[in-house]
Amino acid sequence: MKKQLTTLLVIFTTINLFSQLPKIVFEDDVDEVYTKMELKGIDTDSKLLYGYFFYGKDEDLLKQLNRELKKEEFTFVRAEPIDDDGMIILHLEKVEKMTREKLRKRELYLTEKAKEFEVDYNGWDVGNINPELPITTLSLIHI
């Protein structure tokens, strides 16, 4: 009986740790990127171009997700196969001011939205609102 309780405790603790992992990873990634941008002098309170990435094998589900997020002013960038197994990437963008906390909430929202459409949310990137320019151009430097 004692061995069974110990085993259950270990399993519960392991499951609990893994269930909390995505939130920790999201927060660490957001903080790391924002800190690096701030150290380079980038005004993270300015409008920036945020890219969001989704993956799935069902093109129709990705199209439905794209239509849904278009209502929230996300802009379609591309949807294309990325491997021989039929995996497709959907890349959307949005220009906006984004605090760390708002981006964390956006990550959780897009993760849930992806689940709703039976695809995977894979993360984000950030750049200059002019995609032809690097993020560290003078117009974004906070003095």
PDB file of N, CA and C in Angstrom, residues 27-119:
ATOM      1  N   GLU A  27       6.395  32.394 -20.687  1.00  0.00           N
ATOM      2  CA  GLU A  27       6.837  33.567 -19.949  1.00  0.00           C
ATOM      3  C   GLU A  27       8.328  33.794 -20.115  1.00  0.00           C
ATOM      4  N   ASP A  28       9.126  32.734 -20.036  1.00  0.00           N
ATOM      5  CA  ASP A  28      10.563  32.876 -20.194  1.00  0.00           C
ATOM      6  C   ASP A  28      10.916  33.397 -21.580  1.00  0.00           C
ATOM      7  N   ASP A  29      10.265  32.876 -22.619  1.00  0.00           N
ATOM      8  CA  ASP A  29      10.543  33.313 -23.984  1.00  0.00           C
ATOM      9  C   ASP A  29      10.194  34.783 -24.167  1.00  0.00           C
ATOM     10  N   VAL A  30       9.055  35.190 -23.688  1.00  0.00           N
ATOM     11  CA  VAL A  30       8.628  36.581 -23.821  1.00  0.00           C
ATOM     12  C   VAL A  30       9.604  37.491 -23.094  1.00  0.00           C
ATOM     13  N   ASP A  31       9.915  37.176 -21.853  1.00  0.00           N
ATOM     14  CA  ASP A  31      10.840  38.011 -21.084  1.00  0.00           C
ATOM     15  C   ASP A  31      12.216  38.071 -21.736  1.00  0.00           C
ATOM     16  N   GLU A  32      12.700  36.945 -22.211  1.00  0.00           N
ATOM     17  CA  GLU A  32      14.026  36.913 -22.832  1.00  0.00           C
ATOM     18  C   GLU A  32      14.088  37.794 -24.074  1.00  0.00           C
ATOM     19  N   VAL A  33      13.089  37.684 -24.935  1.00  0.00           N
ATOM     20  CA  VAL A  33      13.078  38.473 -26.167  1.00  0.00           C
ATOM     21  C   VAL A  33      12.915  39.959 -25.847  1.00  0.00           C
ATOM     22  N   TYR A  34      11.988  40.292 -24.967  1.00  0.00           N
ATOM     23  CA  TYR A  34      11.779  41.705 -24.624  1.00  0.00           C
ATOM     24  C   TYR A  34      13.019  42.302 -23.960  1.00  0.00           C
ATOM     25  N   THR A  35      13.655  41.563 -23.085  1.00  0.00           N
ATOM     26  CA  THR A  35      14.866  42.059 -22.431  1.00  0.00           C
ATOM     27  C   THR A  35      15.963  42.308 -23.460  1.00  0.00           C
ATOM     28  N   LYS A  36      16.150  41.390 -24.388  1.00  0.00           N
ATOM     29  CA  LYS A  36      17.168  41.567 -25.436  1.00  0.00           C
ATOM     30  C   LYS A  36      16.860  42.785 -26.303  1.00  0.00           C
ATOM     31  N   MET A  37      15.579  42.973 -26.643  1.00  0.00           N
ATOM     32  CA  MET A  37      15.221  44.141 -27.452  1.00  0.00           C
ATOM     33  C   MET A  37      15.501  45.424 -26.680  1.00  0.00           C
ATOM     34  N   GLU A  38      15.124  45.468 -25.416  1.00  0.00           N
ATOM     35  CA  GLU A  38      15.338  46.663 -24.598  1.00  0.00           C
ATOM     36  C   GLU A  38      16.823  46.961 -24.434  1.00  0.00           C
ATOM     37  N   LEU A  39      17.628  45.916 -24.270  1.00  0.00           N
ATOM     38  CA  LEU A  39      19.074  46.120 -24.141  1.00  0.00           C
ATOM     39  C   LEU A  39      19.683  46.686 -25.421  1.00  0.00           C
ATOM     40  N   LYS A  40      19.052  46.421 -26.562  1.00  0.00           N
ATOM     41  CA  LYS A  40      19.521  46.958 -27.843  1.00  0.00           C
ATOM     42  C   LYS A  40      18.956  48.358 -28.096  1.00  0.00           C
ATOM     43  N   GLY A  41      18.152  48.856 -27.150  1.00  0.00           N
ATOM     44  CA  GLY A  41      17.599  50.194 -27.284  1.00  0.00           C
ATOM     45  C   GLY A  41      16.293  50.261 -28.052  1.00  0.00           C
ATOM     46  N   ILE A  42      15.666  49.130 -28.302  1.00  0.00           N
ATOM     47  CA  ILE A  42      14.405  49.117 -29.039  1.00  0.00           C
ATOM     48  C   ILE A  42      13.266  49.488 -28.096  1.00  0.00           C
ATOM     49  N   ASP A  43      12.433  50.403 -28.537  1.00  0.00           N
ATOM     50  CA  ASP A  43      11.277  50.840 -27.752  1.00  0.00           C
ATOM     51  C   ASP A  43      10.190  49.775 -27.867  1.00  0.00           C
ATOM     52  N   THR A  44      10.094  48.926 -26.883  1.00  0.00           N
ATOM     53  CA  THR A  44       9.117  47.834 -26.917  1.00  0.00           C
ATOM     54  C   THR A  44       7.692  48.329 -26.679  1.00  0.00           C
ATOM     55  N   ASP A  45       7.542  49.616 -26.378  1.00  0.00           N
ATOM     56  CA  ASP A  45       6.211  50.197 -26.236  1.00  0.00           C
ATOM     57  C   ASP A  45       5.702  50.760 -27.562  1.00  0.00           C
ATOM     58  N   SER A  46       6.525  50.677 -28.623  1.00  0.00           N
ATOM     59  CA  SER A  46       6.103  51.169 -29.933  1.00  0.00           C
ATOM     60  C   SER A  46       5.385  50.061 -30.698  1.00  0.00           C
ATOM     61  N   LYS A  47       4.751  50.448 -31.799  1.00  0.00           N
ATOM     62  CA  LYS A  47       4.109  49.440 -32.653  1.00  0.00           C
ATOM     63  C   LYS A  47       5.194  48.617 -33.337  1.00  0.00           C
ATOM     64  N   LEU A  48       5.031  47.301 -33.262  1.00  0.00           N
ATOM     65  CA  LEU A  48       5.946  46.375 -33.903  1.00  0.00           C
ATOM     66  C   LEU A  48       5.144  45.362 -34.705  1.00  0.00           C
ATOM     67  N   LEU A  49       5.814  44.651 -35.579  1.00  0.00           N
ATOM     68  CA  LEU A  49       5.170  43.627 -36.400  1.00  0.00           C
ATOM     69  C   LEU A  49       5.350  42.273 -35.722  1.00  0.00           C
ATOM     70  N   TYR A  50       4.245  41.682 -35.284  1.00  0.00           N
ATOM     71  CA  TYR A  50       4.277  40.378 -34.623  1.00  0.00           C
ATOM     72  C   TYR A  50       3.787  39.315 -35.597  1.00  0.00           C
ATOM     73  N   GLY A  51       4.568  38.253 -35.733  1.00  0.00           N
ATOM     74  CA  GLY A  51       4.196  37.127 -36.574  1.00  0.00           C
ATOM     75  C   GLY A  51       3.790  35.955 -35.706  1.00  0.00           C
ATOM     76  N   TYR A  52       2.764  35.220 -36.132  1.00  0.00           N
ATOM     77  CA  TYR A  52       2.252  34.073 -35.374  1.00  0.00           C
ATOM     78  C   TYR A  52       2.182  32.868 -36.308  1.00  0.00           C
ATOM     79  N   PHE A  53       2.554  31.697 -35.784  1.00  0.00           N
ATOM     80  CA  PHE A  53       2.724  30.514 -36.622  1.00  0.00           C
ATOM     81  C   PHE A  53       1.882  29.342 -36.125  1.00  0.00           C
ATOM     82  N   PHE A  54       1.187  28.724 -37.070  1.00  0.00           N
ATOM     83  CA  PHE A  54       0.339  27.565 -36.794  1.00  0.00           C
ATOM     84  C   PHE A  54       0.728  26.442 -37.749  1.00  0.00           C
ATOM     85  N   TYR A  55       0.561  25.202 -37.295  1.00  0.00           N
ATOM     86  CA  TYR A  55       0.881  24.044 -38.115  1.00  0.00           C
ATOM     87  C   TYR A  55      -0.261  23.050 -38.076  1.00  0.00           C
ATOM     88  N   GLY A  56      -0.444  22.356 -39.172  1.00  0.00           N
ATOM     89  CA  GLY A  56      -1.432  21.292 -39.229  1.00  0.00           C
ATOM     90  C   GLY A  56      -1.358  20.601 -40.576  1.00  0.00           C
ATOM     91  N   LYS A  57      -2.053  19.493 -40.689  1.00  0.00           N
ATOM     92  CA  LYS A  57      -2.071  18.752 -41.950  1.00  0.00           C
ATOM     93  C   LYS A  57      -3.362  18.961 -42.728  1.00  0.00           C
ATOM     94  N   ASP A  58      -4.346  19.583 -42.084  1.00  0.00           N
ATOM     95  CA  ASP A  58      -5.637  19.807 -42.730  1.00  0.00           C
ATOM     96  C   ASP A  58      -5.718  21.259 -43.203  1.00  0.00           C
ATOM     97  N   GLU A  59      -5.578  21.447 -44.509  1.00  0.00           N
ATOM     98  CA  GLU A  59      -5.566  22.789 -45.083  1.00  0.00           C
ATOM     99  C   GLU A  59      -6.881  23.529 -44.821  1.00  0.00           C
ATOM    100  N   ASP A  60      -7.987  22.807 -44.849  1.00  0.00           N
ATOM    101  CA  ASP A  60      -9.290  23.447 -44.613  1.00  0.00           C
ATOM    102  C   ASP A  60      -9.396  24.012 -43.192  1.00  0.00           C
ATOM    103  N   LEU A  61      -8.879  23.269 -42.206  1.00  0.00           N
ATOM    104  CA  LEU A  61      -8.913  23.770 -40.819  1.00  0.00           C
ATOM    105  C   LEU A  61      -8.037  25.007 -40.666  1.00  0.00           C
ATOM    106  N   LEU A  62      -6.880  25.011 -41.316  1.00  0.00           N
ATOM    107  CA  LEU A  62      -6.003  26.185 -41.266  1.00  0.00           C
ATOM    108  C   LEU A  62      -6.676  27.381 -41.950  1.00  0.00           C
ATOM    109  N   LYS A  63      -7.382  27.147 -43.056  1.00  0.00           N
ATOM    110  CA  LYS A  63      -8.105  28.229 -43.731  1.00  0.00           C
ATOM    111  C   LYS A  63      -9.215  28.787 -42.837  1.00  0.00           C
ATOM    112  N   GLN A  64      -9.915  27.895 -42.129  1.00  0.00           N
ATOM    113  CA  GLN A  64     -10.969  28.338 -41.210  1.00  0.00           C
ATOM    114  C   GLN A  64     -10.378  29.191 -40.089  1.00  0.00           C
ATOM    115  N   LEU A  65      -9.249  28.750 -39.540  1.00  0.00           N
ATOM    116  CA  LEU A  65      -8.573  29.522 -38.495  1.00  0.00           C
ATOM    117  C   LEU A  65      -8.155  30.881 -39.033  1.00  0.00           C
ATOM    118  N   ASN A  66      -7.611  30.911 -40.238  1.00  0.00           N
ATOM    119  CA  ASN A  66      -7.210  32.166 -40.857  1.00  0.00           C
ATOM    120  C   ASN A  66      -8.408  33.112 -40.990  1.00  0.00           C
ATOM    121  N   ARG A  67      -9.544  32.597 -41.472  1.00  0.00           N
ATOM    122  CA  ARG A  67     -10.751  33.435 -41.608  1.00  0.00           C
ATOM    123  C   ARG A  67     -11.196  33.982 -40.253  1.00  0.00           C
ATOM    124  N   GLU A  68     -11.140  33.144 -39.235  1.00  0.00           N
ATOM    125  CA  GLU A  68     -11.547  33.564 -37.885  1.00  0.00           C
ATOM    126  C   GLU A  68     -10.638  34.676 -37.361  1.00  0.00           C
ATOM    127  N   LEU A  69      -9.328  34.507 -37.516  1.00  0.00           N
ATOM    128  CA  LEU A  69      -8.385  35.500 -36.983  1.00  0.00           C
ATOM    129  C   LEU A  69      -8.335  36.765 -37.849  1.00  0.00           C
ATOM    130  N   LYS A  70      -8.723  36.644 -39.116  1.00  0.00           N
ATOM    131  CA  LYS A  70      -8.800  37.826 -39.978  1.00  0.00           C
ATOM    132  C   LYS A  70      -9.815  38.821 -39.418  1.00  0.00           C
ATOM    133  N   LYS A  71     -10.873  38.313 -38.773  1.00  0.00           N
ATOM    134  CA  LYS A  71     -11.879  39.166 -38.139  1.00  0.00           C
ATOM    135  C   LYS A  71     -11.271  39.990 -37.009  1.00  0.00           C
ATOM    136  N   GLU A  72     -10.143  39.514 -36.474  1.00  0.00           N
ATOM    137  CA  GLU A  72      -9.458  40.215 -35.384  1.00  0.00           C
ATOM    138  C   GLU A  72      -8.249  41.001 -35.917  1.00  0.00           C
ATOM    139  N   GLU A  73      -8.266  41.251 -37.222  1.00  0.00           N
ATOM    140  CA  GLU A  73      -7.263  42.075 -37.905  1.00  0.00           C
ATOM    141  C   GLU A  73      -5.888  41.440 -38.010  1.00  0.00           C
ATOM    142  N   PHE A  74      -5.825  40.121 -37.980  1.00  0.00           N
ATOM    143  CA  PHE A  74      -4.576  39.437 -38.302  1.00  0.00           C
ATOM    144  C   PHE A  74      -4.468  39.410 -39.828  1.00  0.00           C
ATOM    145  N   THR A  75      -3.265  39.577 -40.335  1.00  0.00           N
ATOM    146  CA  THR A  75      -3.025  39.591 -41.776  1.00  0.00           C
ATOM    147  C   THR A  75      -2.392  38.276 -42.211  1.00  0.00           C
ATOM    148  N   PHE A  76      -2.926  37.707 -43.284  1.00  0.00           N
ATOM    149  CA  PHE A  76      -2.390  36.475 -43.840  1.00  0.00           C
ATOM    150  C   PHE A  76      -1.049  36.755 -44.512  1.00  0.00           C
ATOM    151  N   VAL A  77      -0.042  35.917 -44.224  1.00  0.00           N
ATOM    152  CA  VAL A  77       1.265  36.031 -44.865  1.00  0.00           C
ATOM    153  C   VAL A  77       1.476  34.869 -45.821  1.00  0.00           C
ATOM    154  N   ARG A  78       1.297  33.656 -45.313  1.00  0.00           N
ATOM    155  CA  ARG A  78       1.500  32.490 -46.170  1.00  0.00           C
ATOM    156  C   ARG A  78       0.902  31.241 -45.526  1.00  0.00           C
ATOM    157  N   ALA A  79       0.604  30.279 -46.396  1.00  0.00           N
ATOM    158  CA  ALA A  79       0.218  28.931 -45.980  1.00  0.00           C
ATOM    159  C   ALA A  79       0.827  28.013 -47.024  1.00  0.00           C
ATOM    160  N   GLU A  80       1.734  27.151 -46.568  1.00  0.00           N
ATOM    161  CA  GLU A  80       2.420  26.291 -47.537  1.00  0.00           C
ATOM    162  C   GLU A  80       2.939  25.032 -46.860  1.00  0.00           C
ATOM    163  N   PRO A  81       3.084  23.971 -47.645  1.00  0.00           N
ATOM    164  CA  PRO A  81       3.642  22.736 -47.097  1.00  0.00           C
ATOM    165  C   PRO A  81       5.086  22.960 -46.655  1.00  0.00           C
ATOM    166  N   ILE A  82       5.459  22.294 -45.565  1.00  0.00           N
ATOM    167  CA  ILE A  82       6.832  22.458 -45.075  1.00  0.00           C
ATOM    168  C   ILE A  82       7.611  21.160 -45.051  1.00  0.00           C
ATOM    169  N   ASP A  83       6.944  20.030 -45.341  1.00  0.00           N
ATOM    170  CA  ASP A  83       7.655  18.755 -45.388  1.00  0.00           C
ATOM    171  C   ASP A  83       6.902  17.766 -46.268  1.00  0.00           C
ATOM    172  N   ASP A  84       7.474  16.604 -46.447  1.00  0.00           N
ATOM    173  CA  ASP A  84       6.871  15.573 -47.299  1.00  0.00           C
ATOM    174  C   ASP A  84       5.729  14.829 -46.613  1.00  0.00           C
ATOM    175  N   ASP A  85       5.521  15.064 -45.327  1.00  0.00           N
ATOM    176  CA  ASP A  85       4.465  14.381 -44.585  1.00  0.00           C
ATOM    177  C   ASP A  85       3.133  15.127 -44.637  1.00  0.00           C
ATOM    178  N   GLY A  86       3.085  16.233 -45.362  1.00  0.00           N
ATOM    179  CA  GLY A  86       1.837  16.977 -45.501  1.00  0.00           C
ATOM    180  C   GLY A  86       1.624  18.060 -44.464  1.00  0.00           C
ATOM    181  N   MET A  87       2.633  18.355 -43.652  1.00  0.00           N
ATOM    182  CA  MET A  87       2.503  19.419 -42.654  1.00  0.00           C
ATOM    183  C   MET A  87       2.511  20.774 -43.364  1.00  0.00           C
ATOM    184  N   ILE A  88       1.584  21.641 -42.948  1.00  0.00           N
ATOM    185  CA  ILE A  88       1.419  22.960 -43.559  1.00  0.00           C
ATOM    186  C   ILE A  88       1.630  24.017 -42.487  1.00  0.00           C
ATOM    187  N   ILE A  89       2.317  25.097 -42.857  1.00  0.00           N
ATOM    188  CA  ILE A  89       2.496  26.229 -41.952  1.00  0.00           C
ATOM    189  C   ILE A  89       1.522  27.335 -42.353  1.00  0.00           C
ATOM    190  N   LEU A  90       0.889  27.937 -41.359  1.00  0.00           N
ATOM    191  CA  LEU A  90       0.078  29.136 -41.549  1.00  0.00           C
ATOM    192  C   LEU A  90       0.768  30.250 -40.776  1.00  0.00           C
ATOM    193  N   HIS A  91       1.133  31.305 -41.479  1.00  0.00           N
ATOM    194  CA  HIS A  91       1.840  32.438 -40.887  1.00  0.00           C
ATOM    195  C   HIS A  91       0.929  33.663 -40.992  1.00  0.00           C
ATOM    196  N   LEU A  92       0.598  34.254 -39.843  1.00  0.00           N
ATOM    197  CA  LEU A  92      -0.209  35.462 -39.771  1.00  0.00           C
ATOM    198  C   LEU A  92       0.591  36.561 -39.091  1.00  0.00           C
ATOM    199  N   GLU A  93       0.242  37.812 -39.367  1.00  0.00           N
ATOM    200  CA  GLU A  93       0.934  38.936 -38.723  1.00  0.00           C
ATOM    201  C   GLU A  93      -0.070  39.975 -38.258  1.00  0.00           C
ATOM    202  N   LYS A  94       0.426  40.804 -37.334  1.00  0.00           N
ATOM    203  CA  LYS A  94      -0.387  41.912 -36.836  1.00  0.00           C
ATOM    204  C   LYS A  94       0.556  42.992 -36.329  1.00  0.00           C
ATOM    205  N   VAL A  95       0.309  44.240 -36.745  1.00  0.00           N
ATOM    206  CA  VAL A  95       1.082  45.379 -36.252  1.00  0.00           C
ATOM    207  C   VAL A  95       0.341  45.929 -35.047  1.00  0.00           C
ATOM    208  N   GLU A  96       1.057  46.020 -33.919  1.00  0.00           N
ATOM    209  CA  GLU A  96       0.408  46.518 -32.706  1.00  0.00           C
ATOM    210  C   GLU A  96       1.434  46.803 -31.614  1.00  0.00           C
ATOM    211  N   LYS A  97       0.980  47.550 -30.616  1.00  0.00           N
ATOM    212  CA  LYS A  97       1.755  47.739 -29.397  1.00  0.00           C
ATOM    213  C   LYS A  97       1.469  46.533 -28.526  1.00  0.00           C
ATOM    214  N   MET A  98       2.508  45.952 -27.948  1.00  0.00           N
ATOM    215  CA  MET A  98       2.310  44.715 -27.204  1.00  0.00           C
ATOM    216  C   MET A  98       3.213  44.713 -25.974  1.00  0.00           C
ATOM    217  N   THR A  99       2.606  44.744 -24.798  1.00  0.00           N
ATOM    218  CA  THR A  99       3.389  44.606 -23.565  1.00  0.00           C
ATOM    219  C   THR A  99       3.719  43.135 -23.361  1.00  0.00           C
ATOM    220  N   ARG A 100       4.622  42.874 -22.447  1.00  0.00           N
ATOM    221  CA  ARG A 100       4.959  41.482 -22.124  1.00  0.00           C
ATOM    222  C   ARG A 100       3.723  40.708 -21.694  1.00  0.00           C
ATOM    223  N   GLU A 101       2.941  41.318 -20.808  1.00  0.00           N
ATOM    224  CA  GLU A 101       1.759  40.635 -20.286  1.00  0.00           C
ATOM    225  C   GLU A 101       0.730  40.391 -21.388  1.00  0.00           C
ATOM    226  N   LYS A 102       0.542  41.375 -22.247  1.00  0.00           N
ATOM    227  CA  LYS A 102      -0.411  41.215 -23.343  1.00  0.00           C
ATOM    228  C   LYS A 102       0.037  40.091 -24.279  1.00  0.00           C
ATOM    229  N   LEU A 103       1.341  40.001 -24.528  1.00  0.00           N
ATOM    230  CA  LEU A 103       1.847  38.936 -25.399  1.00  0.00           C
ATOM    231  C   LEU A 103       1.673  37.565 -24.748  1.00  0.00           C
ATOM    232  N   ARG A 104       1.882  37.483 -23.444  1.00  0.00           N
ATOM    233  CA  ARG A 104       1.647  36.211 -22.741  1.00  0.00           C
ATOM    234  C   ARG A 104       0.188  35.785 -22.892  1.00  0.00           C
ATOM    235  N   LYS A 105      -0.722  36.736 -22.737  1.00  0.00           N
ATOM    236  CA  LYS A 105      -2.149  36.433 -22.895  1.00  0.00           C
ATOM    237  C   LYS A 105      -2.459  36.049 -24.335  1.00  0.00           C
ATOM    238  N   ARG A 106      -1.828  36.720 -25.292  1.00  0.00           N
ATOM    239  CA  ARG A 106      -2.023  36.392 -26.704  1.00  0.00           C
ATOM    240  C   ARG A 106      -1.568  34.961 -26.975  1.00  0.00           C
ATOM    241  N   GLU A 107      -0.431  34.562 -26.400  1.00  0.00           N
ATOM    242  CA  GLU A 107       0.081  33.195 -26.564  1.00  0.00           C
ATOM    243  C   GLU A 107      -0.953  32.170 -26.084  1.00  0.00           C
ATOM    244  N   LEU A 108      -1.511  32.411 -24.921  1.00  0.00           N
ATOM    245  CA  LEU A 108      -2.509  31.488 -24.374  1.00  0.00           C
ATOM    246  C   LEU A 108      -3.767  31.475 -25.238  1.00  0.00           C
ATOM    247  N   TYR A 109      -4.193  32.640 -25.680  1.00  0.00           N
ATOM    248  CA  TYR A 109      -5.376  32.744 -26.531  1.00  0.00           C
ATOM    249  C   TYR A 109      -5.174  31.989 -27.842  1.00  0.00           C
ATOM    250  N   LEU A 110      -4.030  32.195 -28.495  1.00  0.00           N
ATOM    251  CA  LEU A 110      -3.791  31.536 -29.774  1.00  0.00           C
ATOM    252  C   LEU A 110      -3.609  30.029 -29.612  1.00  0.00           C
ATOM    253  N   THR A 111      -3.061  29.611 -28.496  1.00  0.00           N
ATOM    254  CA  THR A 111      -2.954  28.176 -28.217  1.00  0.00           C
ATOM    255  C   THR A 111      -4.342  27.560 -28.124  1.00  0.00           C
ATOM    256  N   GLU A 112      -5.245  28.224 -27.412  1.00  0.00           N
ATOM    257  CA  GLU A 112      -6.624  27.733 -27.295  1.00  0.00           C
ATOM    258  C   GLU A 112      -7.353  27.789 -28.629  1.00  0.00           C
ATOM    259  N   LYS A 113      -7.143  28.862 -29.371  1.00  0.00           N
ATOM    260  CA  LYS A 113      -7.786  29.003 -30.683  1.00  0.00           C
ATOM    261  C   LYS A 113      -7.309  27.889 -31.624  1.00  0.00           C
ATOM    262  N   ALA A 114      -6.033  27.564 -31.577  1.00  0.00           N
ATOM    263  CA  ALA A 114      -5.493  26.482 -32.409  1.00  0.00           C
ATOM    264  C   ALA A 114      -6.147  25.153 -32.041  1.00  0.00           C
ATOM    265  N   LYS A 115      -6.290  24.902 -30.746  1.00  0.00           N
ATOM    266  CA  LYS A 115      -6.950  23.660 -30.304  1.00  0.00           C
ATOM    267  C   LYS A 115      -8.385  23.595 -30.832  1.00  0.00           C
ATOM    268  N   GLU A 116      -9.066  24.725 -30.810  1.00  0.00           N
ATOM    269  CA  GLU A 116     -10.444  24.802 -31.296  1.00  0.00           C
ATOM    270  C   GLU A 116     -10.530  24.357 -32.761  1.00  0.00           C
ATOM    271  N   PHE A 117      -9.496  24.677 -33.544  1.00  0.00           N
ATOM    272  CA  PHE A 117      -9.474  24.332 -34.962  1.00  0.00           C
ATOM    273  C   PHE A 117      -8.627  23.082 -35.250  1.00  0.00           C
ATOM    274  N   GLU A 118      -8.242  22.394 -34.194  1.00  0.00           N
ATOM    275  CA  GLU A 118      -7.502  21.131 -34.293  1.00  0.00           C
ATOM    276  C   GLU A 118      -6.191  21.256 -35.065  1.00  0.00           C
ATOM    277  N   VAL A 119      -5.486  22.367 -34.819  1.00  0.00           N
ATOM    278  CA  VAL A 119      -4.142  22.583 -35.355  1.00  0.00           C
ATOM    279  C   VAL A 119      -3.244  22.955 -34.186  1.00  0.00           C
TER     280      VAL A 119
END
